[in-house]
Structure formats: structure tokens, C-alpha cells
């Protein structure tokens, strides 16, 4: 198919598809001439994935590129897919304890809380530093996110994590795609569910008074 047909099948304009090609998030078609190339269903699938990661997942193209590199790698072992997913999505991030400004949460509090909770995660995990910064931001905003409340959130999130891990396929490349893409797109589902659950809980609580 021609690039115009890819555009029609995906709802993405030809200029945007050409931009994707230049940025490397869409693989090149089979060249027919200096100005024309043939594309196939794999291009349609890739465009739909890129569009979902950008529009639903809220990723920039640089992060999308890292995600696609992980998905396309055949050498990622199944046991390493979670680490590969985090590295793709977070890009490593700044070191834990980097102080980006004043805050009421002392550097390292998140790591100490994780250790107390007994979660088996590395202190160098790229998700630890964002947790540290987010916790500090909550305190700065007066949210009052103490360790008791963090424990309650963690209890709920562990249930979500068990569902996530149980859904990972055995085949390595399928596992990578499931974990990386699922982490991005299911986060949007969970965010919407949280808002709906808040509304439901507020109504039920009000009626029980």
C-alpha cells in the first residue's frame, strides 16, 4: 500500500507519517523509486501503536522511540521485562536524593519507606527517584501524604501489580510488548477508574450518613 493508504487506515495525516519516518518511530517501507515506497499491515499496526502511546499514554516521541526499541529487541529475557519497561519509560531519571528544590520530605525518605515495607526493589530502580519527587511535591502542596496513607495506597497497588504480572505471556518478545505498552496504556485506564471510584465512594458515603 502507499503512504496515503496508511494514512486512510490509521487516521494519521501523511505529513505526520513522514515525520514519524524521519524520527525513526515508523520503519521505512520497501522503496519503489526515489520518491515512492510500499507499506504493509505492519506499518498500520506500528502507527496505531505510536498514536496510542502519544495520545493516550501521553509520551513524547523520544520516549516512544525507547519503548519501540525495547519491543523490537529479541534478546530481552522474560525475567528482565519489568526492568526493560521501566528503563524505556523513565530513561533512568536523576539519581535518588538529587534535590531539585526545597521540600518537606527529606531525600531518601521513599527508599527508607520501601525498605521498611519490605518491597524487593533495587534502590537504583528508575521508579524510586520519581516517587521521591512526587512525595515531596505532595508535602509541599499540603496534601499530607504520610507513611500510613502511603501504606494504604501500596496495599491497593500490590493487588494491581499481581494482576499485571499474572497477565505477562511466557514468550519473551510478547512479554516485553505486554509489559511496556500495557504499563503506559493501562495507566490511563487506572487513572480513569480512580476518578470514577472516587465519585462512587463519595455518593455511597454521603448516603450512609
Tab-separated table of C-alpha atoms in Angstrom:
chain	number	residue	atom	x	y	z
A	1	UNK	CA	0.000	0.000	0.000
A	2	UNK	CA	1.009	3.616	-0.462
A	3	UNK	CA	1.588	6.026	2.393
A	4	UNK	CA	-1.738	7.697	1.615
A	5	UNK	CA	-3.442	4.354	2.238
A	6	UNK	CA	-1.643	4.022	5.589
A	7	UNK	CA	-2.946	7.484	6.406
A	8	UNK	CA	-6.503	6.487	5.489
A	9	UNK	CA	-6.300	3.263	7.534
A	10	UNK	CA	-4.942	4.960	10.655
A	11	UNK	CA	-6.455	8.433	10.568
A	12	UNK	CA	-2.962	9.928	10.745
A	13	UNK	CA	-2.069	12.527	8.127
A	14	UNK	CA	0.617	11.905	5.512
A	15	UNK	CA	2.824	14.769	6.859
A	16	UNK	CA	2.661	13.199	10.332
A	17	UNK	CA	3.537	9.775	8.920
A	18	UNK	CA	6.538	11.289	7.172
A	19	UNK	CA	7.530	12.919	10.454
A	20	UNK	CA	7.294	9.516	12.169
A	21	UNK	CA	9.557	8.095	9.449
A	22	UNK	CA	12.131	10.867	9.959
A	23	UNK	CA	12.049	10.382	13.738
A	24	UNK	CA	12.527	6.634	13.399
A	25	UNK	CA	9.351	5.580	15.222
A	26	UNK	CA	7.956	4.176	11.961
A	27	UNK	CA	10.083	1.773	9.925
A	28	UNK	CA	10.734	2.547	6.281
A	29	UNK	CA	8.717	0.957	3.513
A	30	UNK	CA	10.111	-1.020	0.592
A	31	UNK	CA	11.476	1.510	-1.871
A	32	UNK	CA	9.895	1.526	-5.337
A	33	UNK	CA	11.589	4.674	-6.587
A	34	UNK	CA	13.357	7.728	-5.210
A	35	UNK	CA	10.046	9.211	-4.059
A	36	UNK	CA	7.777	6.212	-3.522
A	37	UNK	CA	7.706	3.186	-1.202
A	38	UNK	CA	5.385	0.295	-0.436
A	39	UNK	CA	3.952	-0.202	3.041
A	40	UNK	CA	2.045	-3.074	4.629
A	41	UNK	CA	-0.041	-4.008	7.663
A	42	UNK	CA	2.998	-3.841	9.931
A	43	UNK	CA	3.180	-0.103	9.248
A	44	UNK	CA	-0.508	0.320	10.033
A	45	UNK	CA	-0.049	-1.558	13.322
A	46	UNK	CA	3.023	0.483	14.237
A	47	UNK	CA	1.296	3.806	13.511
A	48	UNK	CA	-1.669	2.811	15.665
A	49	UNK	CA	0.701	1.868	18.480
A	50	UNK	CA	2.626	5.134	18.222
A	51	UNK	CA	-0.613	7.096	18.170
A	52	UNK	CA	-1.886	5.268	21.264
A	53	UNK	CA	1.369	5.844	23.146
A	54	UNK	CA	1.310	9.558	22.275
A	55	UNK	CA	-2.385	10.376	22.555
A	56	UNK	CA	-3.479	8.001	25.326
A	57	UNK	CA	-0.197	7.352	27.100
A	58	UNK	CA	0.959	10.967	26.864
A	59	UNK	CA	4.504	10.034	25.830
A	60	UNK	CA	6.774	12.237	23.765
A	61	UNK	CA	8.336	10.778	20.645
A	62	UNK	CA	11.737	10.323	22.294
A	63	UNK	CA	10.166	8.077	24.929
A	64	UNK	CA	8.083	6.329	22.265
A	65	UNK	CA	11.338	5.609	20.447
A	66	UNK	CA	12.830	3.980	23.560
A	67	UNK	CA	9.661	1.937	24.061
A	68	UNK	CA	9.759	0.693	20.471
A	69	UNK	CA	13.443	-0.221	20.759
A	70	UNK	CA	12.651	-2.436	23.742
A	71	UNK	CA	9.654	-4.005	22.000
A	72	UNK	CA	11.714	-4.763	18.891
A	73	UNK	CA	14.641	-6.313	20.788
A	74	UNK	CA	14.527	-10.122	20.557
A	75	UNK	CA	17.133	-10.625	23.295
A	76	UNK	CA	15.240	-9.403	26.357
A	77	UNK	CA	14.699	-12.297	28.763
A	78	UNK	CA	11.258	-12.655	30.297
A	79	UNK	CA	12.590	-12.024	33.796
A	80	UNK	CA	14.043	-8.715	32.636
A	81	UNK	CA	10.938	-7.263	31.029
A	82	UNK	CA	9.907	-5.153	34.015
A	83	UNK	CA	13.351	-3.559	34.199
A	84	UNK	CA	13.326	-3.032	30.432
A	85	UNK	CA	9.912	-1.402	30.634
A	86	UNK	CA	10.942	0.983	33.393
A	87	UNK	CA	14.163	1.905	31.624
A	88	UNK	CA	12.272	2.656	28.418
A	89	UNK	CA	9.573	4.706	30.103
A	90	UNK	CA	11.681	6.556	32.663
A	91	UNK	CA	15.013	6.671	30.892
A	92	UNK	CA	16.844	6.124	34.165
A	93	UNK	CA	15.997	9.514	35.649
A	94	UNK	CA	18.164	11.517	38.064
A	95	UNK	CA	19.834	9.747	40.952
A	96	UNK	CA	17.844	9.267	44.114
A	97	UNK	CA	18.419	12.076	46.543
A	98	UNK	CA	19.039	14.741	43.898
A	99	UNK	CA	17.473	17.803	45.422
A	100	UNK	CA	15.531	19.854	42.899
A	101	UNK	CA	14.438	22.449	45.407
A	102	UNK	CA	13.219	22.860	48.989
A	103	UNK	CA	10.713	20.363	50.301
A	104	UNK	CA	9.372	18.855	53.483
A	105	UNK	CA	10.228	15.286	52.516
A	106	UNK	CA	13.874	14.621	53.269
A	107	UNK	CA	15.947	12.998	50.480
A	108	UNK	CA	15.832	9.226	50.756
A	109	UNK	CA	12.508	9.000	52.546
A	110	UNK	CA	10.941	6.962	49.748
A	111	UNK	CA	13.819	4.491	49.788
A	112	UNK	CA	13.571	4.069	53.565
A	113	UNK	CA	9.810	3.584	53.320
A	114	UNK	CA	10.283	0.940	50.602
A	115	UNK	CA	12.821	-0.874	52.769
A	116	UNK	CA	10.508	-0.771	55.798
A	117	UNK	CA	7.654	-2.104	53.719
A	118	UNK	CA	9.859	-4.950	52.522
A	119	UNK	CA	9.385	-4.416	48.801
A	120	UNK	CA	12.065	-6.299	46.893
A	121	UNK	CA	13.174	-3.487	44.600
A	122	UNK	CA	16.620	-2.086	43.951
A	123	UNK	CA	17.463	1.304	45.403
A	124	UNK	CA	18.724	2.160	41.915
A	125	UNK	CA	15.376	1.318	40.287
A	126	UNK	CA	14.461	4.238	37.986
A	127	UNK	CA	10.999	4.470	39.558
A	128	UNK	CA	12.367	5.335	43.014
A	129	UNK	CA	13.520	8.875	42.178
A	130	UNK	CA	10.139	9.899	40.647
A	131	UNK	CA	8.416	8.526	43.757
A	132	UNK	CA	10.735	10.635	45.911
A	133	UNK	CA	9.975	13.787	43.927
A	134	UNK	CA	6.230	13.130	43.807
A	135	UNK	CA	6.061	12.505	47.548
A	136	UNK	CA	7.986	15.723	48.179
A	137	UNK	CA	5.616	17.623	45.881
A	138	UNK	CA	2.602	16.308	47.803
A	139	UNK	CA	4.082	17.560	51.060
A	140	UNK	CA	4.947	20.930	49.517
A	141	UNK	CA	1.331	21.243	48.333
A	142	UNK	CA	-0.005	20.434	51.797
A	143	UNK	CA	-1.572	17.108	50.754
A	144	UNK	CA	-0.363	15.391	53.920
A	145	UNK	CA	0.775	12.145	52.359
A	146	UNK	CA	2.156	10.400	55.443
A	147	UNK	CA	3.520	6.861	55.625
A	148	UNK	CA	0.225	5.416	56.875
A	149	UNK	CA	-1.558	6.725	53.811
A	150	UNK	CA	1.304	5.531	51.603
A	151	UNK	CA	0.895	2.049	53.090
A	152	UNK	CA	-2.814	2.088	52.249
A	153	UNK	CA	-2.051	3.084	48.655
A	154	UNK	CA	0.660	0.432	48.439
A	155	UNK	CA	-1.732	-2.276	49.623
A	156	UNK	CA	-4.093	-1.406	46.776
A	157	UNK	CA	-1.326	-1.132	44.195
A	158	UNK	CA	0.062	-4.553	45.122
A	159	UNK	CA	-3.260	-6.028	44.016
A	160	UNK	CA	-2.961	-4.239	40.680
A	161	UNK	CA	0.629	-5.466	40.322
A	162	UNK	CA	-0.431	-9.073	40.896
A	163	UNK	CA	-2.940	-8.763	38.042
A	164	UNK	CA	-0.251	-7.183	35.843
A	165	UNK	CA	2.359	-9.876	36.490
A	166	UNK	CA	-0.137	-12.712	36.074
A	167	UNK	CA	-1.054	-11.395	32.607
A	168	UNK	CA	2.516	-11.419	31.248
A	169	UNK	CA	2.929	-14.036	28.461
A	170	UNK	CA	5.710	-16.613	28.593
A	171	UNK	CA	7.143	-15.757	25.156
A	172	UNK	CA	9.835	-13.082	25.778
A	173	UNK	CA	9.039	-10.617	22.984
A	174	UNK	CA	5.289	-10.830	23.642
A	175	UNK	CA	6.043	-10.321	27.322
A	176	UNK	CA	8.053	-7.182	26.598
A	177	UNK	CA	5.274	-5.713	24.465
A	178	UNK	CA	2.638	-6.582	27.068
A	179	UNK	CA	4.574	-5.035	29.934
A	180	UNK	CA	5.844	-1.903	28.199
A	181	UNK	CA	2.726	-0.997	26.248
A	182	UNK	CA	0.423	-2.222	28.992
A	183	UNK	CA	2.188	-0.102	31.589
A	184	UNK	CA	1.546	3.023	29.520
A	185	UNK	CA	-1.990	2.383	28.294
A	186	UNK	CA	-3.384	0.604	31.353
A	187	UNK	CA	-2.185	3.534	33.479
A	188	UNK	CA	-4.738	5.655	31.606
A	189	UNK	CA	-7.430	3.086	32.407
A	190	UNK	CA	-6.455	3.007	36.084
A	191	UNK	CA	-6.443	6.805	36.276
A	192	UNK	CA	-9.995	6.960	34.886
A	193	UNK	CA	-11.128	4.153	37.180
A	194	UNK	CA	-9.767	6.019	40.185
A	195	UNK	CA	-11.821	9.100	39.334
A	196	UNK	CA	-14.969	7.008	38.869
A	197	UNK	CA	-14.304	5.116	42.103
A	198	UNK	CA	-13.913	8.411	43.974
A	199	UNK	CA	-17.315	9.551	42.699
A	200	UNK	CA	-18.921	6.223	43.616
A	201	UNK	CA	-17.376	6.166	47.083
A	202	UNK	CA	-18.363	9.765	47.777
A	203	UNK	CA	-22.010	9.050	46.848
A	204	UNK	CA	-22.140	5.842	48.907
A	205	UNK	CA	-20.523	7.547	51.900
A	206	UNK	CA	-22.936	10.508	51.687
A	207	UNK	CA	-25.980	8.235	51.536
A	208	UNK	CA	-24.816	6.201	54.531
A	209	UNK	CA	-24.732	9.232	56.805
